[in-house]
Structure formats: structure tokens, C-alpha cells
mmCIF file of C-alpha atoms and ligand atoms in Angstrom:
data_model
loop_
_atom_site.group_PDB
_atom_site.id
_atom_site.type_symbol
_atom_site.label_atom_id
_atom_site.label_comp_id
_atom_site.label_asym_id
_atom_site.label_seq_id
_atom_site.Cartn_x
_atom_site.Cartn_y
_atom_site.Cartn_z
ATOM 1 C CA MET A 205 -2.093 61.404 3.438
ATOM 2 C CA LYS A 206 1.057 59.265 3.894
ATOM 3 C CA LYS A 207 1.302 57.140 7.070
ATOM 4 C CA ARG A 208 4.248 57.985 9.180
ATOM 5 C CA ILE A 209 4.988 55.183 11.661
ATOM 6 C CA PHE A 210 6.878 55.903 14.834
ATOM 7 C CA SER A 211 7.801 53.414 17.711
ATOM 8 C CA GLY A 212 10.591 52.619 20.121
ATOM 9 C CA MET A 213 11.814 50.375 22.514
ATOM 10 C CA GLN A 214 13.924 51.096 25.732
ATOM 11 C CA PRO A 215 17.624 49.682 25.983
ATOM 12 C CA THR A 216 17.149 48.377 29.238
ATOM 13 C CA ASN A 217 18.252 44.626 29.908
ATOM 14 C CA ARG A 218 18.006 42.261 26.831
ATOM 15 C CA LEU A 219 15.155 42.273 24.623
ATOM 16 C CA GLN A 220 12.600 39.626 25.224
ATOM 17 C CA LEU A 221 10.244 37.543 22.998
ATOM 18 C CA GLY A 222 7.241 40.145 23.844
ATOM 19 C CA ASN A 223 9.148 42.813 22.405
ATOM 20 C CA TYR A 224 9.783 40.818 19.364
ATOM 21 C CA LEU A 225 6.123 39.509 18.917
ATOM 22 C CA GLY A 226 4.273 42.423 20.320
ATOM 23 C CA ALA A 227 6.095 45.017 18.277
ATOM 24 C CA LEU A 228 9.107 44.412 16.289
ATOM 25 C CA LYS A 229 7.942 41.715 14.334
ATOM 26 C CA ASN A 230 5.054 44.114 13.058
ATOM 27 C CA TRP A 231 7.437 46.868 12.671
ATOM 28 C CA VAL A 232 9.133 44.847 9.944
ATOM 29 C CA LYS A 233 5.903 44.226 8.256
ATOM 30 C CA LEU A 234 4.918 47.768 8.123
ATOM 31 C CA GLN A 235 8.203 48.923 6.617
ATOM 32 C CA ASP A 236 6.999 47.320 3.285
ATOM 33 C CA GLU A 237 3.601 48.999 3.071
ATOM 34 C CA PRO A 238 3.023 51.541 0.390
ATOM 35 C CA ASP A 239 2.881 55.228 1.209
ATOM 36 C CA THR A 240 4.364 54.415 4.673
ATOM 37 C CA GLU A 241 7.536 55.990 6.521
ATOM 38 C CA CYS A 242 8.972 54.184 9.477
ATOM 39 C CA ILE A 243 10.822 55.753 11.981
ATOM 40 C CA TYR A 244 12.126 53.398 14.742
ATOM 41 C CA CYS A 245 13.630 54.807 17.742
ATOM 42 C CA VAL A 246 16.118 53.161 20.516
ATOM 43 C CA VAL A 247 14.396 55.233 23.491
ATOM 44 C CA ASP A 248 17.665 55.831 25.479
ATOM 45 C CA LEU A 249 16.379 58.974 27.257
ATOM 46 C CA HIS A 250 13.185 56.889 28.519
ATOM 47 C CA ALA A 251 15.812 54.052 29.899
ATOM 48 C CA ASN A 252 16.875 56.588 32.191
ATOM 49 C CA THR A 253 13.545 57.008 33.851
ATOM 50 C CA THR A 254 14.563 54.165 36.583
ATOM 51 C CA GLY A 255 18.135 55.237 36.901
ATOM 52 C CA TYR A 256 21.457 56.090 34.692
ATOM 53 C CA THR A 257 23.577 53.078 33.766
ATOM 54 C CA PRO A 258 26.468 55.050 32.202
ATOM 55 C CA ASP A 259 28.618 52.048 31.902
ATOM 56 C CA THR A 260 26.258 49.844 29.678
ATOM 57 C CA LEU A 261 23.846 52.372 28.014
ATOM 58 C CA LYS A 262 25.880 53.006 24.608
ATOM 59 C CA GLN A 263 26.405 49.286 24.277
ATOM 60 C CA SER A 264 22.703 48.576 25.148
ATOM 61 C CA THR A 265 21.717 50.980 22.526
ATOM 62 C CA ARG A 266 23.472 49.471 19.955
ATOM 63 C CA GLU A 267 22.276 46.117 20.902
ATOM 64 C CA VAL A 268 18.733 47.287 20.360
ATOM 65 C CA ALA A 269 19.470 48.839 17.127
ATOM 66 C CA ALA A 270 21.146 45.513 16.241
ATOM 67 C CA ALA A 271 18.029 43.399 17.027
ATOM 68 C CA TYR A 272 16.132 45.791 15.205
ATOM 69 C CA ILE A 273 18.217 45.078 12.103
ATOM 70 C CA ALA A 274 18.677 41.362 12.854
ATOM 71 C CA ALA A 275 14.992 40.861 13.075
ATOM 72 C CA GLY A 276 14.515 42.474 9.362
ATOM 73 C CA LEU A 277 14.323 46.108 9.564
ATOM 74 C CA ASP A 278 16.239 47.706 6.789
ATOM 75 C CA PRO A 279 17.966 51.049 7.615
ATOM 76 C CA LYS A 280 17.643 52.137 3.820
ATOM 77 C CA LYS A 281 13.863 51.838 4.382
ATOM 78 C CA SER A 282 13.529 52.718 7.860
ATOM 79 C CA ILE A 283 15.204 55.392 10.130
ATOM 80 C CA ILE A 284 16.946 53.765 13.075
ATOM 81 C CA PHE A 285 18.272 56.040 15.525
ATOM 82 C CA ALA A 286 18.791 56.870 19.097
ATOM 83 C CA GLN A 287 16.488 59.283 20.836
ATOM 84 C CA SER A 288 19.295 61.265 22.449
ATOM 85 C CA SER A 289 21.102 62.061 19.492
ATOM 86 C CA VAL A 290 17.991 64.255 18.258
ATOM 87 C CA PRO A 291 17.691 66.994 20.937
ATOM 88 C CA ALA A 292 14.393 68.023 19.725
ATOM 89 C CA HIS A 293 12.647 65.230 21.817
ATOM 90 C CA ALA A 294 13.659 66.467 25.144
ATOM 91 C CA GLN A 295 12.672 70.097 24.230
ATOM 92 C CA LEU A 296 9.390 69.116 22.946
ATOM 93 C CA GLY A 297 8.895 66.985 25.948
ATOM 94 C CA TRP A 298 9.194 69.910 28.141
ATOM 95 C CA MET A 299 6.978 72.125 26.071
ATOM 96 C CA LEU A 300 4.295 69.416 26.105
ATOM 97 C CA GLY A 301 4.890 68.796 29.877
ATOM 98 C CA CYS A 302 3.620 72.479 30.399
ATOM 99 C CA ILE A 303 0.120 71.627 28.985
ATOM 100 C CA THR A 304 -0.218 68.254 30.518
ATOM 101 C CA PRO A 305 -2.571 68.303 33.486
ATOM 102 C CA LEU A 306 -1.126 66.225 36.480
ATOM 103 C CA GLY A 307 -4.435 64.438 36.828
ATOM 104 C CA TRP A 308 -3.892 62.799 33.512
ATOM 105 C CA LEU A 309 -0.575 61.497 34.629
ATOM 106 C CA ASN A 310 -1.975 60.125 37.825
ATOM 107 C CA ARG A 311 -4.268 57.805 35.745
ATOM 108 C CA MET A 312 -1.062 56.084 34.330
ATOM 109 C CA THR A 313 -1.194 52.345 35.390
ATOM 110 C CA GLN A 314 2.405 52.015 34.090
ATOM 111 C CA PHE A 315 3.776 54.467 36.508
ATOM 112 C CA LYS A 316 2.086 52.713 39.343
ATOM 113 C CA ASP A 317 3.437 49.269 38.357
ATOM 114 C CA LYS A 318 6.929 50.666 38.042
ATOM 115 C CA ALA A 319 7.130 53.101 40.657
ATOM 116 C CA GLY A 320 6.486 50.103 43.382
ATOM 117 C CA LYS A 321 5.408 50.589 46.715
ATOM 118 C CA ASP A 322 7.472 53.875 47.641
ATOM 119 C CA LYS A 323 6.296 56.297 45.052
ATOM 120 C CA GLU A 324 8.048 59.021 46.639
ATOM 121 C CA LYS A 325 11.352 57.787 45.917
ATOM 122 C CA ALA A 326 10.652 57.232 41.929
ATOM 123 C CA SER A 327 12.063 59.905 39.716
ATOM 124 C CA ALA A 328 10.177 62.695 38.248
ATOM 125 C CA GLY A 329 11.334 61.314 34.891
ATOM 126 C CA LEU A 330 9.450 58.173 35.422
ATOM 127 C CA TYR A 331 6.252 60.234 36.295
ATOM 128 C CA THR A 332 6.561 62.366 33.040
ATOM 129 C CA TYR A 333 7.709 59.442 31.161
ATOM 130 C CA PRO A 334 4.385 59.653 29.117
ATOM 131 C CA VAL A 335 4.841 63.152 27.998
ATOM 132 C CA LEU A 336 8.297 62.333 26.427
ATOM 133 C CA MET A 337 6.662 59.409 24.964
ATOM 134 C CA ALA A 338 4.213 61.978 23.418
ATOM 135 C CA ALA A 339 6.611 64.030 22.185
ATOM 136 C CA ASP A 340 8.593 61.167 20.447
ATOM 137 C CA VAL A 341 5.450 60.702 18.070
ATOM 138 C CA LEU A 342 4.341 64.113 17.591
ATOM 139 C CA LEU A 343 7.806 65.467 16.956
ATOM 140 C CA TYR A 344 7.638 63.717 13.394
ATOM 141 C CA HIS A 345 3.843 64.256 13.081
ATOM 142 C CA GLY A 346 3.569 60.389 13.478
ATOM 143 C CA THR A 347 0.228 59.230 12.477
ATOM 144 C CA HIS A 348 0.589 55.418 13.828
ATOM 145 C CA VAL A 349 2.201 53.967 16.666
ATOM 146 C CA PRO A 350 2.862 50.027 16.522
ATOM 147 C CA VAL A 351 3.149 48.714 20.173
ATOM 148 C CA GLY A 352 2.178 45.984 22.613
ATOM 149 C CA ASP A 353 -0.952 46.156 24.296
ATOM 150 C CA ASP A 354 0.620 47.497 27.438
ATOM 151 C CA GLN A 355 1.370 50.817 25.708
ATOM 152 C CA LYS A 356 -2.169 51.442 24.790
ATOM 153 C CA GLN A 357 -3.036 54.012 27.737
ATOM 154 C CA HIS A 358 0.207 55.993 26.766
ATOM 155 C CA VAL A 359 -0.722 56.339 23.128
ATOM 156 C CA GLU A 360 -4.221 57.489 24.186
ATOM 157 C CA LEU A 361 -2.538 60.168 26.366
ATOM 158 C CA MET A 362 -0.427 61.307 23.564
ATOM 159 C CA ARG A 363 -3.822 61.805 21.421
ATOM 160 C CA ASP A 364 -5.007 63.874 24.328
ATOM 161 C CA ILE A 365 -2.164 65.967 24.735
ATOM 162 C CA ALA A 366 -2.103 66.676 20.685
ATOM 163 C CA ILE A 367 -5.914 67.458 21.086
ATOM 164 C CA SER A 368 -5.215 70.046 23.761
ATOM 165 C CA PHE A 369 -2.455 71.578 21.951
ATOM 166 C CA ASN A 370 -4.397 71.801 18.785
ATOM 167 C CA GLN A 371 -7.629 73.347 20.244
ATOM 168 C CA HIS A 372 -6.326 75.610 22.911
ATOM 169 C CA ILE A 373 -3.018 76.736 21.362
ATOM 170 C CA ALA A 374 -2.485 76.258 17.737
ATOM 171 C CA LYS A 375 -6.307 76.644 16.977
ATOM 172 C CA ARG A 376 -5.744 74.044 14.036
ATOM 173 C CA ASP A 377 -4.912 70.555 13.459
ATOM 174 C CA PHE A 378 -1.259 71.001 13.882
ATOM 175 C CA PHE A 379 -0.404 67.581 15.329
ATOM 176 C CA PRO A 380 -2.100 64.534 13.729
ATOM 177 C CA LEU A 381 -3.825 62.249 16.199
ATOM 178 C CA PRO A 382 -1.570 59.328 16.203
ATOM 179 C CA GLU A 383 -3.449 55.799 16.241
ATOM 180 C CA PRO A 384 -2.299 52.749 18.176
ATOM 181 C CA LEU A 385 -1.637 49.703 15.954
ATOM 182 C CA ILE A 386 -1.839 46.845 18.332
ATOM 183 C CA MET A 387 -1.314 44.043 15.939
ATOM 184 C CA GLY A 388 -1.129 39.953 15.459
ATOM 185 C CA GLU A 389 -1.907 37.378 17.638
ATOM 186 C CA ALA A 390 0.459 38.087 20.556
ATOM 187 C CA THR A 391 -0.402 41.754 21.714
ATOM 188 C CA ARG A 392 0.637 40.824 25.284
ATOM 189 C CA VAL A 393 3.050 37.903 25.755
ATOM 190 C CA MET A 394 2.856 36.490 29.306
ATOM 191 C CA SER A 395 5.592 35.025 31.613
ATOM 192 C CA LEU A 396 6.665 31.289 31.348
ATOM 193 C CA ARG A 397 6.347 30.867 35.008
ATOM 194 C CA ASP A 398 3.159 32.810 35.457
ATOM 195 C CA GLY A 399 0.346 33.284 33.063
ATOM 196 C CA THR A 400 -1.254 36.326 34.770
ATOM 197 C CA ALA A 401 2.207 38.417 34.612
ATOM 198 C CA LYS A 402 3.474 40.039 31.718
ATOM 199 C CA MET A 403 6.811 38.810 29.930
ATOM 200 C CA SER A 404 9.265 41.453 30.895
ATOM 201 C CA LYS A 405 12.818 42.081 30.443
ATOM 202 C CA SER A 406 12.959 43.535 33.903
ATOM 203 C CA ALA A 407 11.417 40.644 35.779
ATOM 204 C CA GLU A 408 13.599 38.911 38.518
ATOM 205 C CA SER A 409 13.596 35.246 36.913
ATOM 206 C CA ASP A 410 15.493 34.798 33.618
ATOM 207 C CA MET A 411 13.372 31.424 33.423
ATOM 208 C CA SER A 412 10.122 33.738 33.195
ATOM 209 C CA ARG A 413 11.129 35.172 29.708
ATOM 210 C CA ILE A 414 13.071 33.987 26.321
ATOM 211 C CA ASN A 415 15.885 36.692 25.402
ATOM 212 C CA LEU A 416 16.707 37.453 22.142
ATOM 213 C CA THR A 417 20.002 36.574 22.971
ATOM 214 C CA ASP A 418 19.174 33.134 24.242
ATOM 215 C CA ASP A 419 20.789 30.145 22.479
ATOM 216 C CA ALA A 420 19.024 26.885 21.370
ATOM 217 C CA ASP A 421 19.562 25.035 24.564
ATOM 218 C CA ALA A 422 18.347 27.922 26.769
ATOM 219 C CA ILE A 423 15.324 28.333 24.725
ATOM 220 C CA ALA A 424 14.490 24.517 24.794
ATOM 221 C CA ASN A 425 15.194 24.257 28.638
ATOM 222 C CA LYS A 426 12.807 27.677 29.359
ATOM 223 C CA ILE A 427 9.957 26.031 27.531
ATOM 224 C CA LYS A 428 10.412 22.872 28.808
ATOM 225 C CA LYS A 429 10.073 24.182 32.274
ATOM 226 C CA ALA A 430 7.450 26.496 31.490
ATOM 227 C CA LYS A 431 4.506 26.262 33.708
ATOM 228 C CA THR A 432 1.270 24.648 32.511
ATOM 229 C CA ASP A 433 -1.692 22.581 34.129
ATOM 230 C CA ALA A 434 -2.736 19.166 34.572
ATOM 231 C CA GLY A 435 -4.785 19.224 31.675
ATOM 232 C CA VAL A 436 -4.377 18.330 27.808
ATOM 233 C CA VAL A 437 -3.614 21.316 25.199
ATOM 234 C CA PRO A 438 -7.077 23.100 24.821
ATOM 235 C CA ALA A 439 -8.951 22.692 21.476
ATOM 236 C CA ASN A 440 -10.913 25.938 21.432
ATOM 237 C CA GLU A 441 -10.881 29.449 23.061
ATOM 238 C CA ALA A 442 -13.601 28.358 25.613
ATOM 239 C CA GLU A 443 -11.073 25.891 27.230
ATOM 240 C CA PHE A 444 -8.695 28.771 27.753
ATOM 241 C CA GLU A 445 -11.045 29.901 30.705
ATOM 242 C CA GLY A 446 -9.031 29.637 33.940
ATOM 243 C CA ARG A 447 -5.738 28.364 32.061
ATOM 244 C CA PRO A 448 -3.777 31.656 31.489
ATOM 245 C CA GLU A 449 -0.376 29.578 30.994
ATOM 246 C CA ALA A 450 -1.938 27.276 28.051
ATOM 247 C CA ARG A 451 -3.366 30.441 26.321
ATOM 248 C CA ASN A 452 0.101 32.085 26.335
ATOM 249 C CA LEU A 453 1.785 29.036 25.067
ATOM 250 C CA ILE A 454 -0.783 28.601 22.069
ATOM 251 C CA THR A 455 -0.465 32.471 21.603
ATOM 252 C CA ILE A 456 3.139 32.305 21.362
ATOM 253 C CA TYR A 457 3.125 29.435 18.875
ATOM 254 C CA ALA A 458 0.227 31.107 16.690
ATOM 255 C CA ALA A 459 2.388 34.438 16.457
ATOM 256 C CA LEU A 460 5.681 32.881 15.601
ATOM 257 C CA ALA A 461 4.084 30.548 13.102
ATOM 258 C CA ASP A 462 1.816 33.277 11.746
ATOM 259 C CA MET A 463 -1.394 31.157 12.324
ATOM 260 C CA SER A 464 -4.470 32.046 14.270
ATOM 261 C CA LYS A 465 -4.924 30.584 17.898
ATOM 262 C CA GLN A 466 -7.654 28.316 16.405
ATOM 263 C CA GLN A 467 -5.296 26.811 13.571
ATOM 264 C CA VAL A 468 -2.787 26.025 16.128
ATOM 265 C CA MET A 469 -5.483 24.209 18.500
ATOM 266 C CA ASN A 470 -6.587 22.244 15.469
ATOM 267 C CA GLU A 471 -3.402 20.796 15.141
ATOM 268 C CA PHE A 472 -2.259 20.257 18.901
ATOM 269 C CA GLY A 473 -5.741 20.449 20.784
ATOM 270 C CA GLY A 474 -6.081 17.255 22.882
ATOM 271 C CA GLN A 475 -2.464 16.164 23.101
ATOM 272 C CA GLN A 476 -0.313 16.207 26.066
ATOM 273 C CA PHE A 477 1.609 19.440 26.834
ATOM 274 C CA SER A 478 5.026 17.601 26.678
ATOM 275 C CA ALA A 479 4.456 17.002 22.701
ATOM 276 C CA PHE A 480 3.173 20.626 22.393
ATOM 277 C CA LYS A 481 6.135 22.020 24.147
ATOM 278 C CA ASN A 482 8.689 20.205 21.984
ATOM 279 C CA ALA A 483 7.014 21.745 18.773
ATOM 280 C CA LEU A 484 7.208 25.152 20.437
ATOM 281 C CA SER A 485 10.558 24.804 21.184
ATOM 282 C CA ASP A 486 11.549 23.779 17.802
ATOM 283 C CA LEU A 487 9.784 26.392 16.274
ATOM 284 C CA THR A 488 10.945 28.997 18.556
ATOM 285 C CA VAL A 489 14.527 27.918 17.844
ATOM 286 C CA ALA A 490 13.708 28.022 14.140
ATOM 287 C CA LYS A 491 12.368 31.435 14.106
ATOM 288 C CA MET A 492 14.617 33.215 16.771
ATOM 289 C CA GLY A 493 17.872 31.371 15.967
ATOM 290 C CA PRO A 494 18.841 33.339 12.854
ATOM 291 C CA ILE A 495 17.795 36.653 14.454
ATOM 292 C CA THR A 496 20.128 35.961 17.403
ATOM 293 C CA SER A 497 23.067 34.915 15.236
ATOM 294 C CA ARG A 498 22.614 38.007 13.060
ATOM 295 C CA MET A 499 22.363 40.120 16.198
ATOM 296 C CA ARG A 500 25.939 38.802 17.199
ATOM 297 C CA GLU A 501 27.368 39.350 13.608
ATOM 298 C CA LEU A 502 25.985 43.060 13.795
ATOM 299 C CA MET A 503 27.546 43.415 17.284
ATOM 300 C CA GLY A 504 30.794 42.562 16.092
ATOM 301 C CA ASP A 505 30.897 45.387 13.725
ATOM 302 C CA VAL A 506 30.209 48.250 15.987
ATOM 303 C CA ALA A 507 31.695 50.749 13.577
ATOM 304 C CA GLU A 508 29.124 49.921 10.958
ATOM 305 C CA LEU A 509 26.268 50.126 13.739
ATOM 306 C CA ASP A 510 27.544 53.591 14.670
ATOM 307 C CA ARG A 511 27.495 54.668 11.004
ATOM 308 C CA ILE A 512 24.017 53.528 10.601
ATOM 309 C CA LEU A 513 22.622 55.132 13.486
ATOM 310 C CA ALA A 514 24.498 58.319 12.696
ATOM 311 C CA ASP A 515 23.119 58.371 9.273
ATOM 312 C CA SER A 516 19.846 57.809 10.526
ATOM 313 C CA SER A 517 20.053 60.622 13.258
ATOM 314 C CA ASP A 518 20.816 63.065 10.482
ATOM 315 C CA ARG A 519 17.475 62.200 8.796
ATOM 316 C CA ALA A 520 15.675 61.906 12.025
ATOM 317 C CA ASN A 521 16.800 65.499 12.858
ATOM 318 C CA ALA A 522 16.061 66.680 9.288
ATOM 319 C CA ILE A 523 12.332 65.894 9.715
ATOM 320 C CA ALA A 524 12.115 66.956 13.522
ATOM 321 C CA GLU A 525 13.716 70.192 13.507
ATOM 322 C CA PRO A 526 11.159 72.018 11.224
ATOM 323 C CA ILE A 527 8.355 70.551 13.240
ATOM 324 C CA LEU A 528 9.943 71.661 16.587
ATOM 325 C CA LYS A 529 10.468 75.264 15.038
ATOM 326 C CA GLN A 530 7.012 75.571 13.895
ATOM 327 C CA THR A 531 5.902 74.271 17.564
ATOM 328 C CA LYS A 532 7.970 76.946 18.954
ATOM 329 C CA ASP A 533 6.472 79.593 16.792
ATOM 330 C CA ILE A 534 2.954 78.556 17.639
ATOM 331 C CA LEU A 535 3.931 78.724 21.386
ATOM 332 C CA GLY A 536 5.734 82.084 20.839
ATOM 333 C CA PHE A 537 9.018 81.337 21.732
ATOM 334 C CA TRP A 538 11.728 83.594 20.275
ATOM 335 C CA SER A 539 13.995 82.182 17.456
ATOM 336 C CA PRO A 540 17.341 83.568 16.105
ATOM 337 C CA ARG A 541 15.733 82.623 12.507
HETATM 338 P P1 TYM B 881 9.247 48.812 26.157
HETATM 339 O O1 TYM B 881 10.779 48.965 25.899
HETATM 340 O O2 TYM B 881 9.011 48.401 27.412
HETATM 341 O O3 TYM B 881 8.816 47.682 24.979
HETATM 342 C C1 TYM B 881 9.132 47.822 23.739
HETATM 343 C C2 TYM B 881 7.928 47.361 22.777
HETATM 344 O O4 TYM B 881 7.509 45.962 23.341
HETATM 345 C C3 TYM B 881 6.089 45.828 23.827
HETATM 346 N N1 TYM B 881 6.117 44.754 24.681
HETATM 347 C C4 TYM B 881 5.404 43.703 24.676
HETATM 348 N N2 TYM B 881 4.407 43.269 23.534
HETATM 349 C C5 TYM B 881 3.602 42.042 23.888
HETATM 350 N N3 TYM B 881 3.964 41.338 25.230
HETATM 351 C C6 TYM B 881 5.031 41.673 26.112
HETATM 352 N N4 TYM B 881 5.295 40.800 26.974
HETATM 353 C C7 TYM B 881 5.596 42.823 25.811
HETATM 354 N N5 TYM B 881 6.665 43.391 26.390
HETATM 355 C C8 TYM B 881 6.959 44.646 25.825
HETATM 356 C C9 TYM B 881 5.795 47.171 24.182
HETATM 357 O O5 TYM B 881 4.478 47.278 24.219
HETATM 358 C C10 TYM B 881 6.398 48.193 23.367
HETATM 359 O O6 TYM B 881 5.618 48.296 22.224
HETATM 360 N N6 TYM B 881 7.166 53.344 26.362
HETATM 361 C C11 TYM B 881 7.774 52.228 25.441
HETATM 362 C C12 TYM B 881 8.655 52.680 24.442
HETATM 363 C C13 TYM B 881 8.546 53.897 23.810
HETATM 364 C C14 TYM B 881 7.630 54.288 22.695
HETATM 365 C C15 TYM B 881 7.871 55.691 22.320
HETATM 366 C C16 TYM B 881 6.826 53.611 21.991
HETATM 367 C C17 TYM B 881 9.170 55.373 23.883
HETATM 368 N N7 TYM B 881 8.646 56.222 23.200
HETATM 369 C C18 TYM B 881 6.907 56.224 21.346
HETATM 370 C C19 TYM B 881 6.161 53.996 21.089
HETATM 371 C C20 TYM B 881 6.136 55.273 20.383
HETATM 372 C C21 TYM B 881 8.372 51.013 25.956
HETATM 373 O O7 TYM B 881 8.287 51.251 27.364
HETATM 374 O O8 TYM B 881 8.474 50.189 25.221
#
């Protein structure tokens, strides 16, 4: 069977290096695999789970689409579209929510992290977020989901929802069971200020992350100031013990250079961090610079971006509509035709 890849990113704040290394860079590779169809979504409905941002959402959606293309996704090969432009996502999300036990959602660690201390104030949307995410993939009969490590639990939930639907309602293998693809050296990029916290676009300190829009000076400054320890650059994985910041910087280098961590340590092990940081800074600027400037160019031609999103939305709708129709038939909904 043909592989159908589905993945997405939220248009909240600026994309950061973790989004690129943990997901986007892998998406670009998958686009050229034989017998593989790729669908990459800007998940704007998910972005609303932490509040509406009407003044900036449309532009953030375009910016994420621009980042996809600037990183190497080709709209002729991959479908690149905004989630809210395919109404079937929300429809299937509702239907799947009705067969998802609360107990399954209560286990989701991301809700606990994002809801913070006062869970009573978190939106119902944040709570049911993983159900919409299941709908995103199942709506296309997606088979593989390339994501960073933090999304693994959500992909497992989507498999459980698919199994439940297939066994108890469809009584056949209607939805394929999507597999997580957690690829490459940097499946969880950590903060530059704290090697035990994930690099995130919503973290308070801008110094904790490299944004896809940062220029060379900002990148160099952030890497120079990145937290390290009093030791030298580790020479093997055993020396990562108790040194999360050192491990993180080696991981970032490895992922950017398409090397293994050990290869990086063969080159830099035993050196001072200052020398390694200079090399990491040059590498990051060399790899991210072209993406940043291409993104800027694309954002300068909003009409062209909108044309790409509109064309892809038609292609996505054409795949999603018949699958939604079949799902509704299975569930016994009345349809006009
Ligand atoms: P989001 O927008 O938080 O992140 C997008 C992708 O980037 C990865 N990522 C990271 N990878 C490594 N290190 C990091 N520090 C890091 N930070 C983010 C995420 O794992 C993700 O792959 N729920 C998803 C969006 C989504 C989705 C989907 C994904 C909605 N529907 C359907 C796949 C399939 C999310 O919040 O991603």
C-alpha cells in the first residue's frame, strides 16, 4: 500500500529550531520517498485551543506555510494547507470525540503541561486537542505521522481511537493505524538555557530558543550565551551523564550537519566549549540563513502564498470529503446524496 504521510504545526508564535530539526527537516526528506504522498497542514484550529488571536492568526498561518516551503517542501509534491480550510477536520473531530473515553484524555501529559496550575480555566478545546489531532490524520487515511518525541503519546491515542472505531463501529479495518515516525538525531531539542526543558516557541525567554526568523547575529549571540558546564566537550555518550546542556548542543550540531552524535564528539571531544560554540554558531547560520531569507522572500508575496494554500486546500478537500462521507455512512448519519 502507498504510504500517506500527515503532519502539522501550530501557527502560534514563531517557529523554532526544535520544530525544524524534530519535524520539518524530516518532512522534506519524506517528500522524495517513492510511493509516498505527503500532506502537511498548518493546524490553525489547534492554535485556538489556548485562545483566539484574530489579529495575527492569518499572517501566522501564512508564515508557517512560508517556513514549510522555505525549508524545502515543494507545493507541487506535497499538499500544504490550512486546517480550517477543510471543514471535515472539525466534523470528524466531533464524531471521534463521541467515542473517546474521558479516561484516555486524562492520561495526556501535554494537557497537564499546557493547562498549568488552574485546570478549571483551561478550554475544553485544549482538553480535546488530541481528538482533533486524531481526526487530522484519520481523515486522510494517513499511515505515517512524522513528529518530534513530544507528540508520541498523541499518535498512540490516535491509534487507540482508530482501533476502537474499526472494532466496535465499522467492524472492519476502515482507518489504517497511523505509525509515529520519530526520526533523526534531534527528536527532542532542549532549551538553550536549561537542558532539562524542551525548546519551545511559547517559552518566556527568547534566549532559550533559536527562531526560524533570527538573523546571524541573534543566532551567534544565543549560542554564545547558551548554558554549558565547567567541563570540556564530551567525547562519548557515557560523558553525557548529568550534562543535559552539553548533550543538547552536540545533538543540535549532529542534526544540522547530518552526522551522528559520536561523529560530532570525535571531532570536538575534549575541546573547550567556546571553540565548539563558534563552530555550532557558524553551522547554524549556514544551515538556517538560507531558510530565513527564503521565508522573508515568500512573505513578501502574500498573493502567491495564498494561491498555494488555496490550491492545496482544494486537493486536501478532494481526499477528505469522500472519507468523511464514508465515515458518516458507517455511523448512520443521513446525507442528501
Ligand atoms: P507543534 O506545533 O507543537 O510542533 C510541531 C512539530 O515540531 C515538533 N517539535 C519539536 N521537536 C523536537 N524538539 C523540540 N523542542 C520540538 N518542539 C516541537 C513537534 O513534535 C511537532 O512534530 N500537536 C502538534 C500539531 C498537530 C499534528 C497533527 C501533528 C496537530 N495535528 C496531526 C501531527 C499530526 C503540535 O502541537 O505540534
